[in-house]
Short mmCIF file of C-alpha atoms and ligand atoms in Angstrom, two decimals:
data_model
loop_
_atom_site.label_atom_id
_atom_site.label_comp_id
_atom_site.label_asym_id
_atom_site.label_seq_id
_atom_site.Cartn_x
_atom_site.Cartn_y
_atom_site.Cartn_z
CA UNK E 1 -16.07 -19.30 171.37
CA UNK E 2 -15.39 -22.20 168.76
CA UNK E 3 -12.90 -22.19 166.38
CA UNK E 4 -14.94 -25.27 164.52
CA UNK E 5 -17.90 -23.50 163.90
CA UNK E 6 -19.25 -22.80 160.35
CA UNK E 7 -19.56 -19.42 159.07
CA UNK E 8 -23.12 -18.82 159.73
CA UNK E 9 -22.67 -19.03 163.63
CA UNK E 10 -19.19 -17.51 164.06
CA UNK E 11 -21.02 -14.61 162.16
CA UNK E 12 -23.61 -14.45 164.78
CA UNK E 13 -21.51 -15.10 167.96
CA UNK E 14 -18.18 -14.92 166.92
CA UNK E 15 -15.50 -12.83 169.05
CA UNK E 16 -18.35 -11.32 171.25
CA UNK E 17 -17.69 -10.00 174.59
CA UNK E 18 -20.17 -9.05 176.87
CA UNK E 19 -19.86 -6.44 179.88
CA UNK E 20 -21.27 -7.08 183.46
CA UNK E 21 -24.94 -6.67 182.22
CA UNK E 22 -24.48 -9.23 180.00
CA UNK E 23 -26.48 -8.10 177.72
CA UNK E 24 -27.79 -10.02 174.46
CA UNK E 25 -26.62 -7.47 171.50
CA UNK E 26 -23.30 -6.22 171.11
CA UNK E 27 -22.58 -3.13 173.19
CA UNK E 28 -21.37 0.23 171.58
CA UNK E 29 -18.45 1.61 173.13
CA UNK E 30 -18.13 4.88 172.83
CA UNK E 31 -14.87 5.46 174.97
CA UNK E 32 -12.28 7.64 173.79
CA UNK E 33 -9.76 6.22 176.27
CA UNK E 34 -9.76 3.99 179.55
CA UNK E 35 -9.13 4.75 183.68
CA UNK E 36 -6.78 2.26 185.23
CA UNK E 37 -7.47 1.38 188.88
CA UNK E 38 -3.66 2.40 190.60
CA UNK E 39 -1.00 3.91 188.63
CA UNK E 40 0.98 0.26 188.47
CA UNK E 41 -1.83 -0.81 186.88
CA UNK E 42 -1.44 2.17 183.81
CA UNK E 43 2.17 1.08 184.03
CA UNK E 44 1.47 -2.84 183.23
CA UNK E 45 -0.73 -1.80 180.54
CA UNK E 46 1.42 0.13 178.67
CA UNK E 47 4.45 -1.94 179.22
CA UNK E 48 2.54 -4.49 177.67
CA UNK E 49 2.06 -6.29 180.78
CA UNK E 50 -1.48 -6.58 181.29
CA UNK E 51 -4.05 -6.97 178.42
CA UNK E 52 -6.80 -4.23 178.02
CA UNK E 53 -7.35 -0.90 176.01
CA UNK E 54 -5.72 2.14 176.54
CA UNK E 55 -6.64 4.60 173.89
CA UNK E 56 -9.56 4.28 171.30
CA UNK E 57 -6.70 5.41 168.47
CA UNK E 58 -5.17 1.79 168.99
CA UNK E 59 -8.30 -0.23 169.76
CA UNK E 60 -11.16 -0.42 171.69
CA UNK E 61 -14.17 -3.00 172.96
CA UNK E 62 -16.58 -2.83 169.82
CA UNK E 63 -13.84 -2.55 167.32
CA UNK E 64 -12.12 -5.71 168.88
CA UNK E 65 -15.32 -7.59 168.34
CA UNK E 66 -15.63 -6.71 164.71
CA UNK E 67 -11.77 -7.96 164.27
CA UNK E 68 -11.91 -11.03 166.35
CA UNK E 69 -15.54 -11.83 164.19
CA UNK E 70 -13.78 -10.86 160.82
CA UNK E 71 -10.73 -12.88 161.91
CA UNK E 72 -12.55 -16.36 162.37
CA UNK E 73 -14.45 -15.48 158.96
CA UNK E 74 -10.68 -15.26 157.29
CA UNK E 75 -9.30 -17.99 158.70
CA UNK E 76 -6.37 -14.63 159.78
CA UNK E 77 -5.02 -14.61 162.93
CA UNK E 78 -5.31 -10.76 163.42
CA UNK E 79 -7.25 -7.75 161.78
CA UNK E 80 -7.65 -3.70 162.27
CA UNK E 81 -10.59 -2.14 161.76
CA UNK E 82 -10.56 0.89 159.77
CA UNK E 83 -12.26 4.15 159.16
CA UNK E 84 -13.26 2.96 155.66
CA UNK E 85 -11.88 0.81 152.90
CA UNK E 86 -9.50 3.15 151.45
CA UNK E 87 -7.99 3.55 154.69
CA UNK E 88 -7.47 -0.12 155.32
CA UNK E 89 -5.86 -0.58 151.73
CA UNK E 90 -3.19 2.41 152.37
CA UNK E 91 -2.30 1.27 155.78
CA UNK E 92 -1.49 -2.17 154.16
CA UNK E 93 0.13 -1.24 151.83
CA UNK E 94 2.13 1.68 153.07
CA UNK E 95 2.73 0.33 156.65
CA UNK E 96 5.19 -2.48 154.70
CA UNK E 97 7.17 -0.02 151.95
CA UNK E 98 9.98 2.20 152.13
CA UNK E 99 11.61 4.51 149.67
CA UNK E 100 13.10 2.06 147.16
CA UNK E 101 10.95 -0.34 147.30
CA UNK E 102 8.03 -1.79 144.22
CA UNK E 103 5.34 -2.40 143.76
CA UNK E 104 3.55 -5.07 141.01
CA UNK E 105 -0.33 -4.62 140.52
CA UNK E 106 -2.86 -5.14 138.72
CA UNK E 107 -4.09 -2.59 136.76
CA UNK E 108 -7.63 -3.24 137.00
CA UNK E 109 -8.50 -1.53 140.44
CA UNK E 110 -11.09 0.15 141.85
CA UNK E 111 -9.76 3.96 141.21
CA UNK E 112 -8.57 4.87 144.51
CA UNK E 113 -6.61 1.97 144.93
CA UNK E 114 -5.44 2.51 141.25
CA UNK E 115 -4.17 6.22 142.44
CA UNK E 116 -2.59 4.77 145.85
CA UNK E 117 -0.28 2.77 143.98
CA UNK E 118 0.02 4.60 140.88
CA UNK E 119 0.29 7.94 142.10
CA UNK E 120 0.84 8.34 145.78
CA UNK E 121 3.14 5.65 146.21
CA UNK E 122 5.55 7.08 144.05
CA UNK E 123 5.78 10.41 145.84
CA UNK E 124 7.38 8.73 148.57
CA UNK E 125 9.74 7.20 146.18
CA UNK E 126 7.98 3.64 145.79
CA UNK E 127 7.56 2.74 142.13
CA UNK E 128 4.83 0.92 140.86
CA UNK E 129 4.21 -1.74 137.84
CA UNK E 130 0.64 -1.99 136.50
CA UNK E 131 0.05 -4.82 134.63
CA UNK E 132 -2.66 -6.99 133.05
CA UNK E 133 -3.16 -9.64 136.10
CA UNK E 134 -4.62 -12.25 134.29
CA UNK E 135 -1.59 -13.01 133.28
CA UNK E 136 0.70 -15.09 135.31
CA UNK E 137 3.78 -14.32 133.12
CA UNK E 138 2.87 -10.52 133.14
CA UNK E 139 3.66 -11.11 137.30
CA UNK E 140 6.82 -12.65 136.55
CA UNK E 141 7.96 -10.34 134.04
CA UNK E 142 7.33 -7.61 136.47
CA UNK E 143 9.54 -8.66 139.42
CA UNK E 144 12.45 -6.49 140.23
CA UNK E 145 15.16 -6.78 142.84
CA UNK E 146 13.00 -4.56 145.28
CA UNK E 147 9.68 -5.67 144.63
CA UNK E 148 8.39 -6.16 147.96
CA UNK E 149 4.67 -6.21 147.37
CA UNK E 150 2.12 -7.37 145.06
CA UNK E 151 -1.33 -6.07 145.20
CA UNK E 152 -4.59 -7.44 143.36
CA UNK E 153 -8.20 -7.34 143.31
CA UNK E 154 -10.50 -10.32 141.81
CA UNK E 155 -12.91 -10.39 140.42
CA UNK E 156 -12.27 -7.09 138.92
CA UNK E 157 -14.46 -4.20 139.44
CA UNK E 158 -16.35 -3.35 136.72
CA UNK E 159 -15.76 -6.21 134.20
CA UNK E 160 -14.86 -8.71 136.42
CA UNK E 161 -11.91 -10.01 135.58
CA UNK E 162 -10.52 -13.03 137.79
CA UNK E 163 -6.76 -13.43 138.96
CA UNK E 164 -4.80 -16.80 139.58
CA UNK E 165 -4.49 -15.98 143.51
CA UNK E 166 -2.43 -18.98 144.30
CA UNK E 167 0.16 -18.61 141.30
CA UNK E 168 0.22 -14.96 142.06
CA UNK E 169 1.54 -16.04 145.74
CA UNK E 170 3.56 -18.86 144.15
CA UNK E 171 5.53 -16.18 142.38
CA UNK E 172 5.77 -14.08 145.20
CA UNK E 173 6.86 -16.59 147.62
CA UNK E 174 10.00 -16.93 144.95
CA UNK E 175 11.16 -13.53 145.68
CA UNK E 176 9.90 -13.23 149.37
CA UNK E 177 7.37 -10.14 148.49
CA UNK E 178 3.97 -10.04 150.16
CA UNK E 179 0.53 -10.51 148.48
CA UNK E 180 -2.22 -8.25 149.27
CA UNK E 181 -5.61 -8.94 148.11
CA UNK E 182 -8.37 -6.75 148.13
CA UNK E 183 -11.32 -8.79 148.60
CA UNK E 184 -14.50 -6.97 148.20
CA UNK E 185 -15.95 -8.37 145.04
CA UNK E 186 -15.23 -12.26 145.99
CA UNK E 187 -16.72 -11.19 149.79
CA UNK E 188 -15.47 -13.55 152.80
CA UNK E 189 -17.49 -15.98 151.97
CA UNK E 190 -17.21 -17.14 148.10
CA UNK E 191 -13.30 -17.04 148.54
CA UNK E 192 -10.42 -17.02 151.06
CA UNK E 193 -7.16 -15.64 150.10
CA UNK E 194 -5.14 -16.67 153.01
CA UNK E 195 -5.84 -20.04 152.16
CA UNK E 196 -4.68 -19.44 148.16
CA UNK E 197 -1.32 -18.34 149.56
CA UNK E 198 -1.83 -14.57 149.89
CA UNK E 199 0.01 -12.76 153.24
CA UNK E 200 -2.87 -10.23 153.66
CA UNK E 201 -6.76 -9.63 152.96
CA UNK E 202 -8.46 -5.85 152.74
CA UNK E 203 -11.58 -5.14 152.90
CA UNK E 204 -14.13 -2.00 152.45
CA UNK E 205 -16.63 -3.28 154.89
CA UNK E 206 -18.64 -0.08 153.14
CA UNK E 207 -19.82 -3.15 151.02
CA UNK E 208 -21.40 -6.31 151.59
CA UNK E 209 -20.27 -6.26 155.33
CA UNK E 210 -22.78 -3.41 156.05
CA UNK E 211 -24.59 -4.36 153.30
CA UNK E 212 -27.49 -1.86 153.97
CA UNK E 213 -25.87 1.50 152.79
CA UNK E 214 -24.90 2.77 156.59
CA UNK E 215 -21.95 3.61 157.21
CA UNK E 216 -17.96 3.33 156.26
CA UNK E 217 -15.71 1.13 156.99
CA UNK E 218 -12.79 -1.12 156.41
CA UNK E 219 -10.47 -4.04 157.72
CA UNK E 220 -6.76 -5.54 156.96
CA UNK E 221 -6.39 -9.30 158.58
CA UNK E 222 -3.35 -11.01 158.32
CA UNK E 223 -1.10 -13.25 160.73
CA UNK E 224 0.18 -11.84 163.98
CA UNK E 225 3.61 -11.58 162.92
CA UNK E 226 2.89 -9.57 159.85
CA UNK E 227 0.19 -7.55 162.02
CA UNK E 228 2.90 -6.92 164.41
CA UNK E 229 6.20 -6.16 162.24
CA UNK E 230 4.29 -3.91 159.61
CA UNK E 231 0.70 -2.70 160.86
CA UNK E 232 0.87 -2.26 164.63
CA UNK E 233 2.43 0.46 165.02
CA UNK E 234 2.17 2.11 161.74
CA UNK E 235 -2.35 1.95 162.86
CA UNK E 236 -1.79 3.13 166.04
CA UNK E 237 0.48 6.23 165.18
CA UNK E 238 -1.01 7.16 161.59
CA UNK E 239 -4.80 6.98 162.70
CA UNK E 240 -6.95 5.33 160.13
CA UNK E 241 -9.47 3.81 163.39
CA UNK E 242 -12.67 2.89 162.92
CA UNK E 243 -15.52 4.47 165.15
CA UNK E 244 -16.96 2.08 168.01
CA UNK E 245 -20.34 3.25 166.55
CA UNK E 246 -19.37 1.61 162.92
CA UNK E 247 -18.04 -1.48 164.00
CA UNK E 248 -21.19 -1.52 166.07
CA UNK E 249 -23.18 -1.33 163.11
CA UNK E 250 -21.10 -3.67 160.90
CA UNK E 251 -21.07 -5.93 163.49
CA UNK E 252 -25.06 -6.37 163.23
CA UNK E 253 -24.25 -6.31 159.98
CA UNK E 254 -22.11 -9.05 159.36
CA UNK E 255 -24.70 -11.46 161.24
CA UNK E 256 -27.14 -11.13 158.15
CA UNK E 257 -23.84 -11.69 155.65
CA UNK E 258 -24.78 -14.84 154.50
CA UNK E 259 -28.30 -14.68 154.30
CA UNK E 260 -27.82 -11.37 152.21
CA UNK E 261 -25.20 -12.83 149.71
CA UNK E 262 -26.77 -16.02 149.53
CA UNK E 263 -29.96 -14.10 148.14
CA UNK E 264 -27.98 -11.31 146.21
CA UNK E 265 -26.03 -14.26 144.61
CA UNK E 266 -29.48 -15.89 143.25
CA UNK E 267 -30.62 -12.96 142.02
CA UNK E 268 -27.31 -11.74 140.35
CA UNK E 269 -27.04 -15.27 139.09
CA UNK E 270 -30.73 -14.96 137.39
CA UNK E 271 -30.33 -11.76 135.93
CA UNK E 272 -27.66 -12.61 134.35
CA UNK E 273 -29.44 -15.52 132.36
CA UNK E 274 -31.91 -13.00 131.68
CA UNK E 275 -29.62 -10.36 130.08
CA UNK E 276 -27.96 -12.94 128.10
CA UNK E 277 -31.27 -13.99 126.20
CA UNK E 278 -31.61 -10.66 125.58
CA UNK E 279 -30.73 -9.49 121.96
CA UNK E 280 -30.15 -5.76 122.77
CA UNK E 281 -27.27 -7.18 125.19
CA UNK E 282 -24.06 -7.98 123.54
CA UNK E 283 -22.28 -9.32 126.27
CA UNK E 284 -22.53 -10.61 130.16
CA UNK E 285 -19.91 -11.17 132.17
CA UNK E 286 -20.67 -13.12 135.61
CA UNK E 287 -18.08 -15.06 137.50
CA UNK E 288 -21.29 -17.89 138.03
CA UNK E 289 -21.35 -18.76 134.36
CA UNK E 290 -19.96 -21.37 132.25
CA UNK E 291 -19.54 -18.54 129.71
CA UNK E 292 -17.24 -16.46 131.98
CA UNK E 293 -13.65 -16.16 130.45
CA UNK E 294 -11.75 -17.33 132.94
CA UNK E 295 -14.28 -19.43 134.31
CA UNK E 296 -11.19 -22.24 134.89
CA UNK E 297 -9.62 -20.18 137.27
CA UNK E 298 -13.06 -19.32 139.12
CA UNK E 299 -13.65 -23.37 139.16
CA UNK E 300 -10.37 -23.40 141.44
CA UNK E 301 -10.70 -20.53 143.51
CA UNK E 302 -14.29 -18.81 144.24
CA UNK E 303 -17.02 -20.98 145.88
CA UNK E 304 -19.63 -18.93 144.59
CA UNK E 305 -20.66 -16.69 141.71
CA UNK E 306 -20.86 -12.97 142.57
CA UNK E 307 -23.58 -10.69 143.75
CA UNK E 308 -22.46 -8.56 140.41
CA UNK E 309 -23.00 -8.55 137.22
CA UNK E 310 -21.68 -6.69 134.21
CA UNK E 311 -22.97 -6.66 130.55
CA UNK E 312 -22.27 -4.84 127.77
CA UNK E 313 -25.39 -2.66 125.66
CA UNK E 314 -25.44 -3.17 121.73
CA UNK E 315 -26.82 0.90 121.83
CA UNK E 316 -23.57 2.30 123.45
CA UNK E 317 -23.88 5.34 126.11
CA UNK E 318 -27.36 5.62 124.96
CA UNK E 319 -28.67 2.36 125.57
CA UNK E 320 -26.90 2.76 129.03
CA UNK E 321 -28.80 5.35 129.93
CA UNK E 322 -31.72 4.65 128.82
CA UNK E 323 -31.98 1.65 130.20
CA UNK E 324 -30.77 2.87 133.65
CA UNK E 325 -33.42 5.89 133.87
CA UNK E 326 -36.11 3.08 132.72
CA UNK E 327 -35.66 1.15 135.44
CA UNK E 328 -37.84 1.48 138.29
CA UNK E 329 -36.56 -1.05 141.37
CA UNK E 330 -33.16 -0.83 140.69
CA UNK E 331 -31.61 2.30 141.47
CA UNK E 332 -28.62 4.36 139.89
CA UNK E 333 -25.82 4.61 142.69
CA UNK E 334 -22.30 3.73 142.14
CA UNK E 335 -21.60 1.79 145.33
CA UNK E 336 -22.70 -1.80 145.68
CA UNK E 337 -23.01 -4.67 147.99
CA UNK E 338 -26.08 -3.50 149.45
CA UNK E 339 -29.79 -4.30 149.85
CA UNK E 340 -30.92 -2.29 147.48
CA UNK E 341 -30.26 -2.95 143.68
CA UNK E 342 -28.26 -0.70 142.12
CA UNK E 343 -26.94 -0.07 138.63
CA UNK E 344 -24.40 2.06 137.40
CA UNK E 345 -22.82 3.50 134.10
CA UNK E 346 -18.81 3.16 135.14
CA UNK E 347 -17.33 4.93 131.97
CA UNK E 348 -19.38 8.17 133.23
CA UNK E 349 -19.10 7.51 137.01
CA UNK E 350 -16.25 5.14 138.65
CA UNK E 351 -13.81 5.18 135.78
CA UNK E 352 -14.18 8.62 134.11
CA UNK E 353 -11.13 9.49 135.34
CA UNK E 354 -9.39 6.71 133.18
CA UNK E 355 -7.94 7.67 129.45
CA UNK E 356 -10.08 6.22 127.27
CA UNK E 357 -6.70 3.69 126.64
CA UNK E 358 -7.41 2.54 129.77
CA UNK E 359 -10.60 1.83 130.09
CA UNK E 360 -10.38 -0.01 126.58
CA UNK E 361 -7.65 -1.98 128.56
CA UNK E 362 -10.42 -2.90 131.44
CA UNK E 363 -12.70 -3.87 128.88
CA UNK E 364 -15.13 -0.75 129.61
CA UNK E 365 -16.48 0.62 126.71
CA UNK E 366 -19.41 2.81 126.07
CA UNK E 367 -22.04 0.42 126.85
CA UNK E 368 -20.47 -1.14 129.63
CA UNK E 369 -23.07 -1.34 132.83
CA UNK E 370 -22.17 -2.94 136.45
CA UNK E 371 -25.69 -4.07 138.90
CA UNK E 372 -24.99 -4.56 142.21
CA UNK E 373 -27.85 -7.26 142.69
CA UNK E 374 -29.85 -6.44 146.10
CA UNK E 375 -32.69 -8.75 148.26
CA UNK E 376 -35.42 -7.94 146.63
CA UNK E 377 -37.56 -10.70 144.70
CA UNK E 378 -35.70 -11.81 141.91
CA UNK E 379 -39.55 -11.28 140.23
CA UNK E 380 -39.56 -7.78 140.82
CA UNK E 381 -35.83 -7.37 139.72
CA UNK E 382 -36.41 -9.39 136.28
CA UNK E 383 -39.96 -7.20 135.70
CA UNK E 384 -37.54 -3.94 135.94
CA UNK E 385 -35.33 -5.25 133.51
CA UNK E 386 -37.79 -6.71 130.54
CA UNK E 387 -39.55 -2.92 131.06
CA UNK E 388 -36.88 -0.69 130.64
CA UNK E 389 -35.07 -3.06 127.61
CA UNK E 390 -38.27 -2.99 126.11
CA UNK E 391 -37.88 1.18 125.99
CA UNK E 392 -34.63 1.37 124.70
CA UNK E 393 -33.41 1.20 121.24
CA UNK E 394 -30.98 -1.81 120.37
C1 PLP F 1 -15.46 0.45 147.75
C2 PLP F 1 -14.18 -0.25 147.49
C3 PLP F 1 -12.99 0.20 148.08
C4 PLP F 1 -12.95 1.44 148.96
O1 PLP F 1 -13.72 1.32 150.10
P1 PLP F 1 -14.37 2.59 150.88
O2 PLP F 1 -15.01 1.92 152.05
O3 PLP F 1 -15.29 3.26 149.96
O4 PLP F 1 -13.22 3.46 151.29
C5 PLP F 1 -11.83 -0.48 147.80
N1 PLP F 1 -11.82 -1.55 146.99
C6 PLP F 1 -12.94 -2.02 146.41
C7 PLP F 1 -12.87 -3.19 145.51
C8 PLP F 1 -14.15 -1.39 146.64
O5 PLP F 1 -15.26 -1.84 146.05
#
């Protein structure tokens, strides 16, 4: 295995091991635990002594190939692979906090990781500060004595919404509080937050890391210190393991990663010219274009556009739906990052649970709509769109 190689081939042959068959694909391990060959031997391994597996709870073959494959990706020195994404964001989070301690976030998460911080933390006594992240001085003004961790997402589910990464971990570096960034939007390949200064990375590998609707799954990389002060045993005592038969499947997964993104990106990227022509659209937001608010900020820290895209109907809810049940291609699912395009409506799906305050605040209104651009031909994806505008009624 090379550390020097590009992305493409780590993604391909990157942290495999193979067993005595040596077979070509990845093997599934479906092991809950491990026999050791004289009792000395069971003793060295769990002393530490000896390297090697001893229960499926702390790590096993498959999943250690999907973490040694996501590592090189990061550019992290260590990972775990989790059960799914929300998993991997409360073990990093809550594997480094005590009673006492704060939190700083930005309040534009995706809603679980909005209610992790803003209303499960604080049941154990960990206060959190949601703030508008876009603003460095809204960071700064939110530092107390205790804050120990600051958590963002960018770009921004749906509007997205871009954070200064780097002067986020400037600031945080002041004060000696950890950065967490959850990743999903950017994916591993458009930008690296390890190298902008944050401490750790998240991911819902649910997303673009499957990338054809299978299965669940998550990962927090980091370095080995961090990994091993905070996460170690907190993952191995708590739970949140990912099956051997999902990291099997996001492992074959993660070969096509930059072959799907690549294409999603074009096709995001097109649409997004499209809807902008389009005079029953009021608004497009997408992270590839000049037009993008922050797209300074993006310039510095994103190496692509994104496979999303969000735009704003003139019509309202209406329009929304209208143009959502016109379309015939792209289907109407709230997840994304997958093969198929998909489109949803977020102030009746992933942020109904907001006050309307708040979703003012995120810059969802009424006619707000998120696609999650797919593979398909960008042709067949720009047809789906002129039809169903066509039907509805600006
Ligand atoms: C989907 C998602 C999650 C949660 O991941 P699951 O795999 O569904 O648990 C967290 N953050 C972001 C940005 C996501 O898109």
């Amino acid at each position: 295995m090379s550390k020097s190689w590009r992305p493409a081939t780590q993604l391909v042959h990157g942290g495999t091991t193979r067993s005595q068959h040596g077979e070509t694909a990845e093997a599934i391990f479906l092991t809950q635990g491990f026999v050791y060959d004289t009792s000395a031997a069971a003793e060295a391994r769990f002393k530490g002594e000896t390297d090697g597996f001893i229960y499926a709870r702390y790590g096993s073959p498959t999943n250690d190939m999907f973490e040694k494959r996501m590592c090189l990706l990061e550019g992290a020195e260590d990972a775990r692979a989790t059960a799914s994404g929300m998993a991997a964001v409360t073990a990093a989070i809550l594997c480094q906090l005590k009673a006492g301690d704060h939190i700083v976030a930005a309040r534009a998460l995706f809603g679980s990781c909005r209610w992790v911080v803003e209303t499960l933390a604080p049941k154990y006594g960990i206060e959190c500060t949601l703030i508008d992240g876009r603003d460095l001085a809204n960071w700064e003004k939110a530092i107390q004595k205790n804050t120990k961790v600051f958590f963002l997402e960018s770009p921004t589910n749906p509007t997205l919404e871009v954070i200064d990464i780097a002067g986020v971990a400037k600031l945080a570096n002041q004060i000696g509080a950890k950065v967490v960034v959850d990743n999903v939007f950017a994916t591993p390949l458009f930008q690296k937050p390890l190298e902008l200064g944050a401490h750790v990375v998240v991911y819902s590998a649910t997303k673009h890391i499957d990338g054809q609707g299978r299965c669940l799954g998550g990962v927090v990389l980091s370095d080995k210190a961090w990994i091993d002060e905070n996460l170690h045993d907190y993952f191995r005592h708590t739970g949140p393991a990912m099956s051997p038969f999902n990291a099997w499947t996001l492992l074959k997964g993660i070969e096509t990663l930059p072959l799907r993104v690549k294409q999603q990106t074009e096709n995001a990227s097109r649409i997004a010219d499209f809807l902008a022509d389009s005079n029953k659209v009021a608004q497009v937001i997408y992270p590839g274009r000049k037009d993008h608010p922050q797209a300074d900020i993006i310039a510095k820290q994103m190496t692509g556009g994104s496979t999303l895209v969000c735009f704003e109907l003139k019509g309202g809810k209406e329009a929304a739906f209208a143009l959502q049940d016109a379309l015939e291609v792209i289907k109407i699912s709230n997840n994304l990052g997958d093969a198929k395009s998909l489109i949803t409506h977020p102030a009746t799906t992933t942020h109904k649970n907001l006050t309307d305050e708040a979703r003012a605040e995120l810059g969802i209104s009424a006619g707000t709509v998120r696609l999650s651009a797919g593979i398909e031909d960008s042709e067949d994806l720009i047809e789906d769109f002129s039809r169903a505008l066509a039907k509805i009624n600006a």
